[in-house]
């Protein structure tokens, strides 16, 4: 759903990971209570202009929201049925905006920088005697592997089509996709263990 | 500086066990879901280059995984550089570098530099210092232009090389390769082997590519979780080839 890091030297890439992560947190908190469609659409335009500032490739990254159209349609239908079509539009625009902003963070921030920023952000839990590295590494790896899982699902879909599988029975892919995801998790775990696990040799 | 101090202390810990053989296993048994995978395996391996051969399902990968703590034996004793592998599983990866069959299963980070630097941060180095050393390493390999490349954009051979470098940067004493040549074309295979031969580390290689093992000091043939033959490359490989053609 969200993109992997795209190496570049844009203004967004040059900002510190911690600042971007904090900004995302604050913007999310600011957006959450908003009900004005006009204001949300303005913010969406602002977000689109940030993508535009990254160039043609950056703009193309906005496509991440396209595969989610069935969810958006469902939300709109639900609100329309409840007699609140505008509230439905507000909810959809909010969701699109949040996904696009999170995507901006991951495509412009290296995973290791995100890991360091998360570790720094989680410092308060060290006061309780917990180590921040395992948690930060888990979150950072989770972000890293979301697109890999999407790719995996795509491969299952291709294998399904190659053997003449019907589009309407695509739901049958849920189990193999889940098994594939578990296998991937096993491999990631092994690779991590082979290099000292989540805590390393500190 | 802190890292270099830690590294020095790690090295002195290494020297404390430096007299011990690389691998010392006695009556090691490993079972999976009740099925015996390794059946009372006893081996002492200290040669610089050791090859492990055998059919699929003979226990080769299980054997390799025991060496750097990915698995633990059900019974028996296993010492790696004098360290009890059953007691200190978590510290084994410091001494034993592991190269998986599929590089996509090994690479954790999206860019080459991050992947290389990760191992160094695992050893206690700060991110900035780790990246500086990783850049120096890439420069020494004449591949500095790889630094910011997405790891997924590398070819299979390049990915496997990245995995090797990531492991080598952690300076293990033993390098274990679990069929790491399987996805490489012939040219990449020979290039990769040449690079391995230049390394100081002891090498334990599991492979079906018997020609790559011709100059190895020792070959162990595993069959159904036990040692079928153990000796010099020429004798063991020839016996294995004969078995492959005619059966036991």
Coordinates of N, CA and C in Angstrom, one line a residue, chain A residues 4-5 7 110-113 115-116 133 137 140-141 144-145 187-202, chain B residues 65 68 70 90-91 93-94 98 100 105-111 113-115 118 121-124 127 131 148 150 152 166 170:
Chain A
X4 N 8.1 2.1 -1.0 CA 9.5 2.0 -0.4 C 10.2 3.3 -0.6
X5 N 11.3 3.5 0.1 CA 12.1 4.7 -0.1 C 12.6 4.8 -1.5
X7 N 15.4 6.8 -3.5 CA 16.5 7.7 -3.3 C 16.4 9.0 -4.2
X110 N 14.9 7.2 4.6 CA 15.5 5.9 4.6 C 15.1 5.1 5.8
X111 N 15.0 3.8 5.6 CA 14.5 2.9 6.7 C 15.4 3.1 8.0
X112 N 16.7 3.2 7.8 CA 17.6 3.3 9.0 C 17.4 4.6 9.7
X113 N 17.1 5.7 8.9 CA 16.8 7.0 9.5 C 15.5 6.9 10.3
X115 N 14.3 4.3 11.6 CA 14.6 3.4 12.8 C 15.2 4.3 13.9
X116 N 16.2 5.1 13.5 CA 16.8 5.9 14.5 C 15.8 6.9 15.1
X133 N 15.2 -0.5 20.9 CA 15.6 -1.0 19.6 C 14.7 -2.1 19.0
X137 N 12.8 -1.4 15.6 CA 13.2 -2.3 14.5 C 11.9 -3.0 13.9
X140 N 9.9 -0.5 12.0 CA 10.6 -0.1 10.7 C 10.5 -1.3 9.7
X141 N 10.6 -2.5 10.2 CA 10.5 -3.7 9.3 C 9.1 -3.9 8.8
X144 N 8.7 -1.6 6.0 CA 9.5 -2.0 4.9 C 8.8 -3.2 4.2
X145 N 8.1 -4.1 4.9 CA 7.6 -5.3 4.3 C 6.2 -5.1 3.8
X187 N 11.4 -16.1 7.2 CA 12.7 -15.7 6.6 C 13.3 -14.5 7.2
X188 N 12.4 -13.5 7.4 CA 12.9 -12.2 8.0 C 13.4 -12.5 9.4
X189 N 12.7 -13.3 10.1 CA 13.1 -13.7 11.5 C 14.5 -14.4 11.5
X190 N 14.6 -15.3 10.5 CA 15.9 -16.1 10.4 C 17.1 -15.1 10.1
X191 N 16.8 -14.3 9.1 CA 17.8 -13.3 8.7 C 18.3 -12.4 9.8
X192 N 17.3 -12.0 10.6 CA 17.6 -11.1 11.7 C 18.4 -11.9 12.8
X193 N 17.9 -13.1 13.1 CA 18.6 -13.9 14.1 C 20.0 -14.2 13.7
X194 N 20.2 -14.5 12.4 CA 21.6 -14.8 11.9 C 22.5 -13.6 12.0
X195 N 22.0 -12.4 12.3 CA 22.8 -11.3 12.5 C 22.7 -10.6 13.9
X196 N 22.3 -11.5 14.8 CA 22.3 -11.0 16.2 C 20.9 -10.7 16.8
X197 N 19.8 -10.9 16.0 CA 18.5 -10.7 16.6 C 18.1 -9.2 16.7
X198 N 17.0 -8.9 17.3 CA 16.5 -7.5 17.4 C 17.4 -6.7 18.3
X199 N 18.1 -7.3 19.2 CA 18.9 -6.5 20.2 C 20.3 -6.3 19.8
X200 N 20.8 -7.2 18.9 CA 22.2 -7.1 18.5 C 23.1 -7.6 19.6
X201 N 24.4 -7.3 19.4 CA 25.4 -7.8 20.4 C 25.9 -6.6 21.3
X202 N 24.9 -5.7 21.7 CA 25.3 -4.6 22.5 C 25.7 -5.0 23.9
Chain B
X65 N 22.3 -24.6 10.1 CA 21.6 -23.7 11.0 C 21.9 -23.9 12.5
X68 N 25.1 -21.4 13.6 CA 25.0 -20.0 14.1 C 23.8 -19.7 14.9
X70 N 20.6 -20.6 14.7 CA 19.3 -20.5 14.1 C 18.4 -21.7 14.6
X90 N 22.6 -17.2 21.2 CA 22.4 -15.8 20.7 C 23.8 -15.2 20.4
X91 N 24.9 -15.7 21.0 CA 26.2 -15.0 20.7 C 26.9 -15.7 19.4
X93 N 26.1 -15.9 16.2 CA 26.2 -15.1 15.0 C 27.4 -14.1 15.0
X94 N 28.0 -13.8 16.1 CA 29.2 -13.0 16.2 C 30.4 -13.7 15.5
X98 N 26.3 -16.2 8.2 CA 25.5 -17.2 7.5 C 25.0 -16.6 6.2
X100 N 22.3 -17.2 3.2 CA 21.2 -18.0 2.9 C 21.2 -18.3 1.4
X105 N 15.7 -13.5 1.0 CA 15.3 -13.9 2.3 C 16.3 -13.3 3.3
X106 N 17.4 -12.7 2.9 CA 18.4 -12.2 3.8 C 18.4 -10.7 3.9
X107 N 18.2 -10.1 2.7 CA 18.3 -8.6 2.7 C 17.1 -8.0 3.5
X108 N 17.4 -7.2 4.5 CA 16.3 -6.6 5.3 C 16.0 -5.2 5.0
X109 N 17.0 -4.5 4.4 CA 16.9 -3.0 4.3 C 16.8 -2.7 2.8
X110 N 16.1 -1.6 2.6 CA 15.8 -1.2 1.2 C 17.0 -0.7 0.3
X111 N 18.0 -0.1 1.0 CA 19.1 0.3 0.2 C 20.4 -0.4 0.6
X113 N 23.5 0.6 1.2 CA 24.2 1.2 2.4 C 23.6 0.8 3.7
X114 N 22.3 0.9 3.8 CA 21.6 0.5 5.0 C 21.8 -0.9 5.4
X115 N 21.7 -1.8 4.3 CA 21.9 -3.2 4.6 C 23.3 -3.5 5.1
X118 N 23.7 -2.2 8.7 CA 22.9 -2.8 9.8 C 23.7 -3.7 10.7
X121 N 25.7 -1.8 13.1 CA 25.0 -1.3 14.3 C 24.6 -2.4 15.2
X122 N 24.5 -3.6 14.7 CA 24.2 -4.8 15.6 C 25.4 -5.0 16.5
X123 N 26.6 -4.7 16.0 CA 27.8 -4.8 16.9 C 28.0 -3.7 17.8
X124 N 27.1 -2.7 17.8 CA 27.1 -1.6 18.7 C 27.6 -0.3 18.2
X127 N 24.7 4.6 14.0 CA 24.3 4.6 12.6 C 25.3 5.4 11.7
X131 N 27.5 3.7 8.8 CA 27.4 4.1 7.4 C 28.7 4.5 6.8
X148 N 23.5 4.1 -2.6 CA 22.1 4.5 -2.5 C 21.2 3.7 -3.4
X150 N 18.6 1.0 -4.5 CA 17.6 0.1 -3.8 C 18.1 -1.4 -4.0
X152 N 16.6 -4.0 -4.1 CA 15.7 -4.8 -5.0 C 16.1 -4.6 -6.5
X166 N 27.7 -7.9 3.6 CA 27.0 -7.5 4.9 C 27.5 -8.4 6.0
X170 N 30.8 -7.8 9.4 CA 30.7 -8.2 10.9 C 31.9 -9.0 11.3

